[in-house]
XYZ file of C-alpha atoms in Angstrom:
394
model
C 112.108 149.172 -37.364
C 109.275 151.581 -35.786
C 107.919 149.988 -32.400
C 104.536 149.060 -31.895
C 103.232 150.337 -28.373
C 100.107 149.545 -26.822
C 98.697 151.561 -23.741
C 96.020 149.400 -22.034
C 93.766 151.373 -19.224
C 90.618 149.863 -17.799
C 87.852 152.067 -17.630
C 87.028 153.141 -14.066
C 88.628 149.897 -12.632
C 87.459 149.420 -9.195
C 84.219 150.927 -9.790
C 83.555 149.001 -12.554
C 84.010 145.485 -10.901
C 81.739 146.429 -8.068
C 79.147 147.164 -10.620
C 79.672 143.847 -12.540
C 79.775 142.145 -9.039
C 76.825 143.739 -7.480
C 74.415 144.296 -10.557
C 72.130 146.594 -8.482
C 74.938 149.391 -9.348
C 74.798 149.374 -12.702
C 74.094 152.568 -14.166
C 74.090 153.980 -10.801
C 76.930 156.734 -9.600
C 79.129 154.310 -7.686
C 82.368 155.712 -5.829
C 84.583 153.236 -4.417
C 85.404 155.100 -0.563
C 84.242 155.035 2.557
C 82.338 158.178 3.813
C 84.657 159.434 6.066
C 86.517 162.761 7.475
C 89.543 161.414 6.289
C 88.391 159.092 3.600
C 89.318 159.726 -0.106
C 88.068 158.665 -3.634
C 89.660 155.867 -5.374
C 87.602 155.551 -8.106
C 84.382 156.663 -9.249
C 82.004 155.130 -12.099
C 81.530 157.009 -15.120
C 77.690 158.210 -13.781
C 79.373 159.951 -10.992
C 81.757 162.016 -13.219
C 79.367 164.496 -14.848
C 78.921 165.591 -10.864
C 82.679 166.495 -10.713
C 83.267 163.333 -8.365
C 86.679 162.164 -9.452
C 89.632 159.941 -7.571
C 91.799 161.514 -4.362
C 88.753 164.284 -3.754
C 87.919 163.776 0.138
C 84.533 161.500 0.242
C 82.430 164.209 1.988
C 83.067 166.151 -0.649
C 81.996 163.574 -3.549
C 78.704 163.199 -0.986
C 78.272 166.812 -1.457
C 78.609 167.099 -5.123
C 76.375 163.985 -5.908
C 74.338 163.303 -3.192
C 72.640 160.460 -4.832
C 76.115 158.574 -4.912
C 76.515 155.276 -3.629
C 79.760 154.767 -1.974
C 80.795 151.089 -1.394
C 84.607 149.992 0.665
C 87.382 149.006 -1.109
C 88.307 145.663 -1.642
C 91.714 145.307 -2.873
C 92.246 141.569 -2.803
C 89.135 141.434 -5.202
C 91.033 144.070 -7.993
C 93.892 142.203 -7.201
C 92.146 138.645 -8.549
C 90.654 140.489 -11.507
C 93.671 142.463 -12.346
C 95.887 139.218 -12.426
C 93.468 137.887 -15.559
C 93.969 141.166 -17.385
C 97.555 140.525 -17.424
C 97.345 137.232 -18.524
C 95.637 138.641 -21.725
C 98.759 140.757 -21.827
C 100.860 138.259 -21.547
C 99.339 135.854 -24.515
C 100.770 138.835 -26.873
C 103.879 139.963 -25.514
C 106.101 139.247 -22.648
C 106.827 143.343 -23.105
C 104.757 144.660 -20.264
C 105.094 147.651 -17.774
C 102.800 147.361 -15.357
C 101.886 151.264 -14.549
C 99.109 149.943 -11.396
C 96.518 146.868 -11.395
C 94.654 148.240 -14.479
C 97.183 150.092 -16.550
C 100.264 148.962 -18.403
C 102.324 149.269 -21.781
C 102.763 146.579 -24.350
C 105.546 146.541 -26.850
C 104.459 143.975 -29.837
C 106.934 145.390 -32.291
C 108.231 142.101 -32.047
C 104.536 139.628 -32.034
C 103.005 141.509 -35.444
C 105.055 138.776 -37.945
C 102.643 136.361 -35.347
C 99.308 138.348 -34.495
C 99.475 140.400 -37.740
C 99.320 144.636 -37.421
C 99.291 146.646 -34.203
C 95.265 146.882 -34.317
C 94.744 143.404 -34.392
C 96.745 142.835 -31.533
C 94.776 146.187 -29.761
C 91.405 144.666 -30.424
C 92.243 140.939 -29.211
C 93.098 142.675 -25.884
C 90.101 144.335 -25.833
C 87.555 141.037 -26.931
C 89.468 138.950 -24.562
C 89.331 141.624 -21.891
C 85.943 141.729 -22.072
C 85.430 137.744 -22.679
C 87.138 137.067 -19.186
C 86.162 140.217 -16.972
C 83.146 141.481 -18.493
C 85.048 144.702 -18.004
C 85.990 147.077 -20.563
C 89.485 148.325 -21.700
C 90.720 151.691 -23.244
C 93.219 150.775 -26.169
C 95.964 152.974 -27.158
C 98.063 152.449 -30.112
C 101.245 154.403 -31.504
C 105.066 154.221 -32.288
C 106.318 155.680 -28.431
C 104.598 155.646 -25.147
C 103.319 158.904 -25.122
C 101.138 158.876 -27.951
C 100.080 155.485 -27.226
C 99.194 156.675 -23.714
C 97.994 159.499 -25.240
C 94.898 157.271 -27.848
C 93.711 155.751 -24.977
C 93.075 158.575 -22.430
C 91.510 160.407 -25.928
C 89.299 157.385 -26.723
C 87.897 156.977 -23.222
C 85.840 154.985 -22.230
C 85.931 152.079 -24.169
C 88.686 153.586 -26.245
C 90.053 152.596 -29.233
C 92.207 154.756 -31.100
C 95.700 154.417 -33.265
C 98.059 157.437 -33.461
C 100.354 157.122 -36.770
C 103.503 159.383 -37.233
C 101.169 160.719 -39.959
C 98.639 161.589 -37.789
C 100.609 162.709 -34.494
C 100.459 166.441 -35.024
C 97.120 166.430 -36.016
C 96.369 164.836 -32.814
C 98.229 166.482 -30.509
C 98.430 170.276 -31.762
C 95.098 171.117 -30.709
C 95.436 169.885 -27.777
C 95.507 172.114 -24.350
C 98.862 172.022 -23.093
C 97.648 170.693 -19.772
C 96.943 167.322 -21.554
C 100.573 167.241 -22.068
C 102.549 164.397 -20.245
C 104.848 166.078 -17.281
C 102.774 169.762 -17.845
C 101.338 169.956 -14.124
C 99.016 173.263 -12.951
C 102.549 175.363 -12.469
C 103.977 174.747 -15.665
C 100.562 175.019 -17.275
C 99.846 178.476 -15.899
C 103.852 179.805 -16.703
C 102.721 178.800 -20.336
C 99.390 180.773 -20.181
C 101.454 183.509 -18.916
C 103.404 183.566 -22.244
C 100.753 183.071 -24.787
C 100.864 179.639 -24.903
C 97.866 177.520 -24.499
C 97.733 174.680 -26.999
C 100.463 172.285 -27.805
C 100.961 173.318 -31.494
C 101.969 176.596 -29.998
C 104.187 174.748 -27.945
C 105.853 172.861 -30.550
C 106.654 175.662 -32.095
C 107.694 178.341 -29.704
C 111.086 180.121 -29.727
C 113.134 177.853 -27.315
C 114.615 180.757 -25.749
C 111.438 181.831 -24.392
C 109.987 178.185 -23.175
C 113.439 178.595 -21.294
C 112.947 181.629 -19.756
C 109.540 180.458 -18.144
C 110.208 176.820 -17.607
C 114.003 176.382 -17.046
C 115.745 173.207 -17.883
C 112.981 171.105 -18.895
C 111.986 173.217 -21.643
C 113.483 171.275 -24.406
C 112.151 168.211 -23.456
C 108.115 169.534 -23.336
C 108.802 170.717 -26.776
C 110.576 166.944 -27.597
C 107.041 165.433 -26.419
C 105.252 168.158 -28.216
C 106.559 167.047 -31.257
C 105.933 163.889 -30.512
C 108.525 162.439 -29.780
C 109.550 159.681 -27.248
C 112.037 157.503 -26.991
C 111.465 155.834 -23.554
C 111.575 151.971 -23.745
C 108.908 149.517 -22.089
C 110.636 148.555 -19.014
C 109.557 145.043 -18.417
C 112.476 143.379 -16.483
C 111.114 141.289 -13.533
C 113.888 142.196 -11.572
C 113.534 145.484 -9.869
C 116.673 147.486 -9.824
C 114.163 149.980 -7.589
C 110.587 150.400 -5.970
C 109.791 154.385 -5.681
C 106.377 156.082 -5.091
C 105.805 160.159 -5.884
C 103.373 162.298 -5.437
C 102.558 165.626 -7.382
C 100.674 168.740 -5.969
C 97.674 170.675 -7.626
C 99.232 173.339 -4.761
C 102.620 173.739 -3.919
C 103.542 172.041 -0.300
C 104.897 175.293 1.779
C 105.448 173.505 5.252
C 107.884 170.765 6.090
C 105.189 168.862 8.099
C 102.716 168.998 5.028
C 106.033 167.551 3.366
C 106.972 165.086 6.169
C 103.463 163.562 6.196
C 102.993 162.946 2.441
C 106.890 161.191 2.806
C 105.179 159.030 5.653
C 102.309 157.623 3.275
C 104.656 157.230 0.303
C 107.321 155.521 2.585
C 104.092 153.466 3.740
C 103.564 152.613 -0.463
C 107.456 151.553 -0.892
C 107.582 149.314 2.032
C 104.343 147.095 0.969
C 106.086 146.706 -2.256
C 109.207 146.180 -1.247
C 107.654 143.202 1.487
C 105.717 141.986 -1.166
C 108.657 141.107 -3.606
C 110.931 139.861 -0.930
C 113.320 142.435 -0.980
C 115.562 144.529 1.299
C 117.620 147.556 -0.178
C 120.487 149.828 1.115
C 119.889 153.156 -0.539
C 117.145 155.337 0.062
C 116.697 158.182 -2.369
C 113.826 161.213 -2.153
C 113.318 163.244 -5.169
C 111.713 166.699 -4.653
C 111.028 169.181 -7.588
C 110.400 172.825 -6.848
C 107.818 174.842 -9.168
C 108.115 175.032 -12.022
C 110.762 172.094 -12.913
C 113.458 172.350 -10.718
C 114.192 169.020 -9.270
C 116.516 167.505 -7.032
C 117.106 164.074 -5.523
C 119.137 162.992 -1.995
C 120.209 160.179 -1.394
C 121.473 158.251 1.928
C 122.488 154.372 2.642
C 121.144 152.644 5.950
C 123.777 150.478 7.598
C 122.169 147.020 6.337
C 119.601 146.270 4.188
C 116.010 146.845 4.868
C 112.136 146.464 3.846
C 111.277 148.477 7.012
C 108.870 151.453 6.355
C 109.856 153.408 9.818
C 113.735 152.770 8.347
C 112.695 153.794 4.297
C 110.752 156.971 6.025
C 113.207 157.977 8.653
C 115.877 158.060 6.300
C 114.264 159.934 4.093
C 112.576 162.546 6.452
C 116.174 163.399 7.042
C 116.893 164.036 3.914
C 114.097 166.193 3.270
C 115.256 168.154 6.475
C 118.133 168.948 5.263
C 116.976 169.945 1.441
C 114.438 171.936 3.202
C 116.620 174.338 5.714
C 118.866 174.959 3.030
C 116.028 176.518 0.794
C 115.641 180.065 1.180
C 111.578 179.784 -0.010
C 110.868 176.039 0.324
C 108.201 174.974 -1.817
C 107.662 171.533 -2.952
C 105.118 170.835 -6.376
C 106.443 166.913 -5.884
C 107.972 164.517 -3.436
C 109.065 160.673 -4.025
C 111.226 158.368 -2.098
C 112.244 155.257 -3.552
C 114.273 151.915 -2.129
C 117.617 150.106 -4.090
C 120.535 148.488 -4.140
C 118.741 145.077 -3.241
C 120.970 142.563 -2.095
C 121.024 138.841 -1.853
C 121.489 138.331 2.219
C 120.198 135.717 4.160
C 116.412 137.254 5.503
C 117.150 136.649 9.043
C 119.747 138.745 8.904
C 118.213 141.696 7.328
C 115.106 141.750 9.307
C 117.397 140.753 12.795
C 117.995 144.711 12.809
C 114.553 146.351 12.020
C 112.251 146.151 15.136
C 109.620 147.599 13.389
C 109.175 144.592 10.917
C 106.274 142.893 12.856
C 104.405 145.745 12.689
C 104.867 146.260 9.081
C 103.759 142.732 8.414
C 100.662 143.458 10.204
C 99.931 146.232 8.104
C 100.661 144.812 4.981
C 97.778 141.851 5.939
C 94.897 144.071 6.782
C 95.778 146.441 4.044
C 95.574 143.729 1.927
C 92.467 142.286 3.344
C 90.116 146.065 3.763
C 92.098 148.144 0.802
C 95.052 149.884 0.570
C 95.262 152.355 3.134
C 93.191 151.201 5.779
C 95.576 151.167 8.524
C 98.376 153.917 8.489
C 100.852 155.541 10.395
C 100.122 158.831 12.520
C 102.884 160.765 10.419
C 100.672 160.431 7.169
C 97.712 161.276 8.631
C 97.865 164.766 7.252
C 97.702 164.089 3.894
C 93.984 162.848 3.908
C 93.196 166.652 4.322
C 95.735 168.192 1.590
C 97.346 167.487 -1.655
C 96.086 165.353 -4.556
C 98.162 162.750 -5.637
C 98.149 161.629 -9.506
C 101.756 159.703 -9.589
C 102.255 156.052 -8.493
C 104.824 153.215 -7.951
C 107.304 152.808 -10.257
């Protein structure tokens, strides 16, 4: 039986529910971020866009490039609330979900349409009721695999609505640059301009051999999702086999201390996560892809389990160490670091060892009270001034 996937993205998320909350924004260039020197974009309304203003650019910046902008704190217990009724829309159709961040997530209804009827009913119930309880609006994707469904809603933006049919796939994707392509970052994007290759219909149907030559392994699976074709499931188990955070680069990280730092605020990521479900894991992995596609993951164990950040990012710093003095060029284009093998201990004793759990918990509170972000260790500090993250927690 073909699956029925639904992509759900809310349209400029945190921007949008300061407008609806504060109805002196509306229709005013809103950017959720302090002005700061080390302050960054987390969202910006749709009026700011046309300006260029767009999420991770330094604030200052955004204040340059629309100077009429009015940029208002984040408040991340307040997405939080409103993100929590979005998913209980989701939930009212499916108990399929994978939650991608607070305003993003796959649906799988293959198995609700013999209840709710086709795939577009279900899309624009999620949409009304969206709207009904938020007042927010929600870009709808709709397709037989993740990526296409993915794919409709980023198309139909904002206030998308838009089915892609096995029918209709090519037609939707061939003329498509291939920097829309899921996985095709700025290197891989430029190594197929260097070969003719701009669009995704010339992807699709390029000589292998070649896509080989300039991408390396991963060449046969761009041309897979080219063709449309995905066969990744909706991962909706509640229990987390692991909690990872990565981090891809417009420009290619050439210094271990650029690399160290942006492993400090993803550590930082992991640890809230891994606090906030209860957990403590043994094995810390970092995954670390040189340009184009060349990736590679390390992996160590800690000697009992942990949700301590200073544990998750020492670990892993020495890790990275090591990958990176055995490079002859180091370059990194992405870096992750993830937590697993969760056990079932008692809590005193896996916090007896980690002195740096109060600490952590402090954190954790006023991040969750002024935004994620607001209080962070020295090591990450760098990264407010380089790099441009587009990955999250998975």
């Amino acid at each position: 039986m073909q699956r029925a996937i639904i992509h759900v993205d809310m349209d400029a998320f945190y921007a949008a529910i300061e407008q609806r909350d504060d109805p002196a924004l509306r229709g005013k260039p809103v950017v959720v971020g302090e002005l700061g020197r080390r302050s960054v974009v987390s969202t910006a309304s749709y009026e700011a866009r046309p300006y260029g203003v767009r999420s991770a650019m330094p604030t200052l910046e955004a204040k340059r490039l629309c100077p009429h902008a009015i940029f208002v704190p984040v408040r991340m217990a307040r997405y939080r609330e409103v993100s929590e009724q979005v998913f209980a829309v989701f939930g009212e159709v499916t108990p399929e979900i994978e939650g991608l961040s607070l305003d993003e997530a796959f649906l799988d209804v293959t198995a609700s349409l013999r209840l709710f009827g086709d795939v577009e009913t279900i899309g624009r119930y999620l949409k009304r009721e969206i709207r009904a309880r938020t007042g927010l609006d929600a870009s709808v994707g709709m397709a037989h695999n993740k990526l296409l469904a993915k794919l409709a809603s980023e198309l139909s933006k904002p206030d998308g609505f838009l089915r892609v049919t096995p029918e209709t796939a090519q037609a939707v994707l061939d003329p498509l640059p291939v920097g829309r392509m899921w996985t095709v970052g700025k290197v891989a994007e430029a190594a197929l301009h260097r070969i003719g290759i701009r669009t995704v219909g010339e992807l699709r149907g390029a000589d292998p051999r070649r896509l080989a030559q300039a991408l390396g392994n991963h060449a046969a699976q761009l041309q897979r999702l080219a063709r449309g074709l995905d066969e990744r499931p909706v991962e909706s188990d509640v229990e987390e086999k692991s909690i990872s955070a990565e981090t891809t680069f417009e420009t290619d990280l050439a210094t271990f201390d650029q690399a160290s730092a942006w492993l400090a605020r993803l550590a930082e990521r992991v640890g809230e996560r891994v606090r906030a479900h209860d957990l403590a894991g043994r094995t810390v992995t970092v995954k670390l892809r040189k340009p184009p596609f060349e990736t590679h993951t390390r992996q160590a164990r800690v000697p009992a389990p942990t949700d301590a950040t200073d544990t998750i990012y020492q670990t892993g710093r020495a890790l990275l160490r090591d990958w990176w003095n055995a490079q002859e060029r180091p370059r990194l284009r992405l870096i992750g670091i993830g937590l697993s093998g969760f056990g079932a201990e008692p809590q005193s004793v896996l916090f007896d060892a980690d002195e740096g759990r109060e600490k952590d918990v402090v954190a954790d509170a006023i991040n969750r009270r002024f935004g994620g972000g607001s209080l962070t260790r020295g090591a990450a500090l760098k990264t407010r001034r380089s790099g441009s993250p587009d990955g999250g927690a998975s």
